[in-house]
């Protein structure tokens, strides 16, 4: 499978792993859109968040726990978490990943 995040998990593409647990990894986004922009994802290849909820809800839970932990370590007063699902919503890598964004203010509704 030609999945860039599976390659990062396999160590074939470099990334600075901030978290590397049994089921979850986290690393900085290559093209950050906020001062803090971290991707948190399951090691298991699933396409999107809904599929992850179906096949491994514990991993989905762990992903949000990791987001809270990292946000605390980084002293973020607040943070935004985003799962893009589908090309129309901006998903470009089809291995489920949570964007953890912080370090600036965010507008609502999102663009
Ligand atoms: P999506 O658009 O699917 O929600 O998010 C994919 C994210 O992956 C993008 O923000 C993009 O910058 C990031 N990304 C794509 N390729 C790489 C890579 O090789 N390394 C890292 N660290 N991030 C990547
Ligand atoms: Zn993958």
Coordinates of C-alpha atoms and ligand atoms in Angstrom, one line a residue:
X1 CA 0.0 0.0 0.0
X2 CA 1.3 3.4 -1.0
X3 CA 0.4 5.2 2.2
X4 CA 2.7 8.0 3.4
X5 CA 1.7 7.7 7.0
X6 CA 2.2 3.9 7.0
X7 CA 5.7 4.6 5.7
X8 CA 6.4 7.1 8.5
X9 CA 5.1 4.5 11.1
X10 CA 7.4 1.9 9.4
X11 CA 10.4 4.3 9.7
X12 CA 10.8 4.5 5.9
X13 CA 10.0 8.3 5.9
X14 CA 11.5 10.4 8.7
X15 CA 9.3 12.2 11.2
X16 CA 10.0 13.4 14.7
X17 CA 7.8 11.1 16.8
X18 CA 6.4 12.9 19.8
X19 CA 4.4 9.9 20.8
X20 CA 5.0 6.3 19.9
X21 CA 2.7 4.0 21.8
X22 CA 1.4 0.5 21.0
X23 CA -1.4 1.8 18.9
X24 CA -0.8 5.5 18.2
X25 CA 1.9 7.9 16.9
X26 CA 2.1 11.7 16.9
X27 CA 4.4 13.9 14.9
X28 CA 4.5 17.5 13.7
X29 CA 2.8 18.3 10.4
X30 CA 5.2 18.9 7.6
X31 CA 3.3 22.1 6.5
X32 CA 2.1 23.6 9.8
X33 CA -0.9 26.0 9.6
X34 CA -0.6 27.1 13.2
X35 CA 2.4 27.5 15.7
X36 CA 1.4 24.0 17.0
X37 CA 0.3 21.6 14.4
X38 CA 0.6 18.0 15.3
X39 CA -0.9 14.9 13.6
X40 CA -2.1 12.1 15.9
X41 CA -3.0 8.8 14.3
X42 CA -3.5 5.1 14.7
X43 CA -0.7 2.8 13.6
X44 CA -3.4 0.6 12.0
X45 CA -4.2 1.8 8.5
X46 CA -7.9 2.9 8.3
X47 CA -9.2 5.5 6.0
X48 CA -11.0 7.9 8.3
X49 CA -12.2 8.6 11.8
X50 CA -15.6 6.9 11.4
X51 CA -13.9 3.7 10.2
X52 CA -11.5 3.9 13.2
X53 CA -14.5 4.3 15.5
X54 CA -15.9 1.1 14.0
X55 CA -12.8 -1.1 14.0
X56 CA -10.8 0.3 17.0
X57 CA -12.7 2.7 19.3
X58 CA -9.9 2.4 21.9
X59 CA -7.4 3.9 19.5
X60 CA -9.8 6.7 18.8
X61 CA -10.1 7.4 22.5
X62 CA -6.3 7.2 22.9
X63 CA -5.9 9.8 20.1
X64 CA -8.0 12.3 22.0
X65 CA -6.1 11.6 25.3
X66 CA -2.8 12.2 23.5
X67 CA -4.2 15.5 22.1
X68 CA -5.1 16.6 25.7
X69 CA -1.7 15.5 27.0
X70 CA 0.3 17.2 24.3
X71 CA -1.8 20.4 24.6
X72 CA -1.0 20.4 28.4
X73 CA 2.7 19.8 27.8
X74 CA 2.7 22.7 25.4
X75 CA 0.7 24.9 27.7
X76 CA -1.9 25.6 25.1
X77 CA -4.8 27.6 26.6
X78 CA -7.1 26.0 24.1
X79 CA -6.7 23.9 21.0
X80 CA -8.6 22.8 17.9
X81 CA -8.9 19.2 16.8
X82 CA -9.9 18.3 13.3
X83 CA -10.5 15.0 11.4
X84 CA -11.0 15.8 7.7
X85 CA -13.0 13.1 6.0
X86 CA -13.1 12.9 2.2
X87 CA -11.5 15.0 -0.4
X88 CA -14.3 17.5 -0.4
X89 CA -13.5 18.3 3.2
X90 CA -9.8 18.7 2.6
X91 CA -8.5 15.2 3.4
X92 CA -5.4 14.5 1.3
X93 CA -3.9 11.5 3.2
X94 CA -6.3 8.6 3.5
X95 CA -4.9 7.2 6.7
X96 CA -7.0 8.6 9.6
X97 CA -5.3 11.4 11.5
X98 CA -6.3 14.0 14.0
X99 CA -4.9 17.5 13.5
X100 CA -4.0 19.1 16.8
X101 CA -3.8 22.9 16.2
X102 CA -2.9 25.6 18.7
X103 CA -0.8 28.6 19.5
X104 CA -3.0 31.2 17.7
X105 CA -6.7 32.2 17.7
X106 CA -9.1 30.4 15.4
X107 CA -12.1 31.7 13.6
X108 CA -15.5 30.2 13.4
X109 CA -16.9 29.0 11.1
X110 CA -13.7 27.3 9.8
X111 CA -12.7 28.0 6.2
Ligands
LIG1 P1 -5.3 16.1 5.5 O1 -5.3 17.1 4.4 O2 -5.4 14.7 4.9 O3 -6.3 16.4 6.5 O4 -3.9 16.2 6.2 C1 -2.7 15.7 5.8 C2 -1.6 16.4 6.4 O5 -0.4 15.6 6.3 C3 -1.3 17.8 5.8 O6 -1.5 18.8 6.7 C4 0.1 17.6 5.3 O7 0.8 18.8 5.5 C5 0.7 16.5 6.2 N1 1.7 15.7 5.5 C6 1.7 15.2 4.2 N2 2.8 14.5 4.0 C7 3.5 14.6 5.2 C8 4.8 14.0 5.5 O8 5.5 13.3 4.8 N3 5.2 14.2 6.8 C9 4.5 15.0 7.7 N4 5.0 15.2 8.9 N5 3.3 15.5 7.4 C10 2.8 15.3 6.1
LIG2 ZN1 -1.6 4.1 6.1

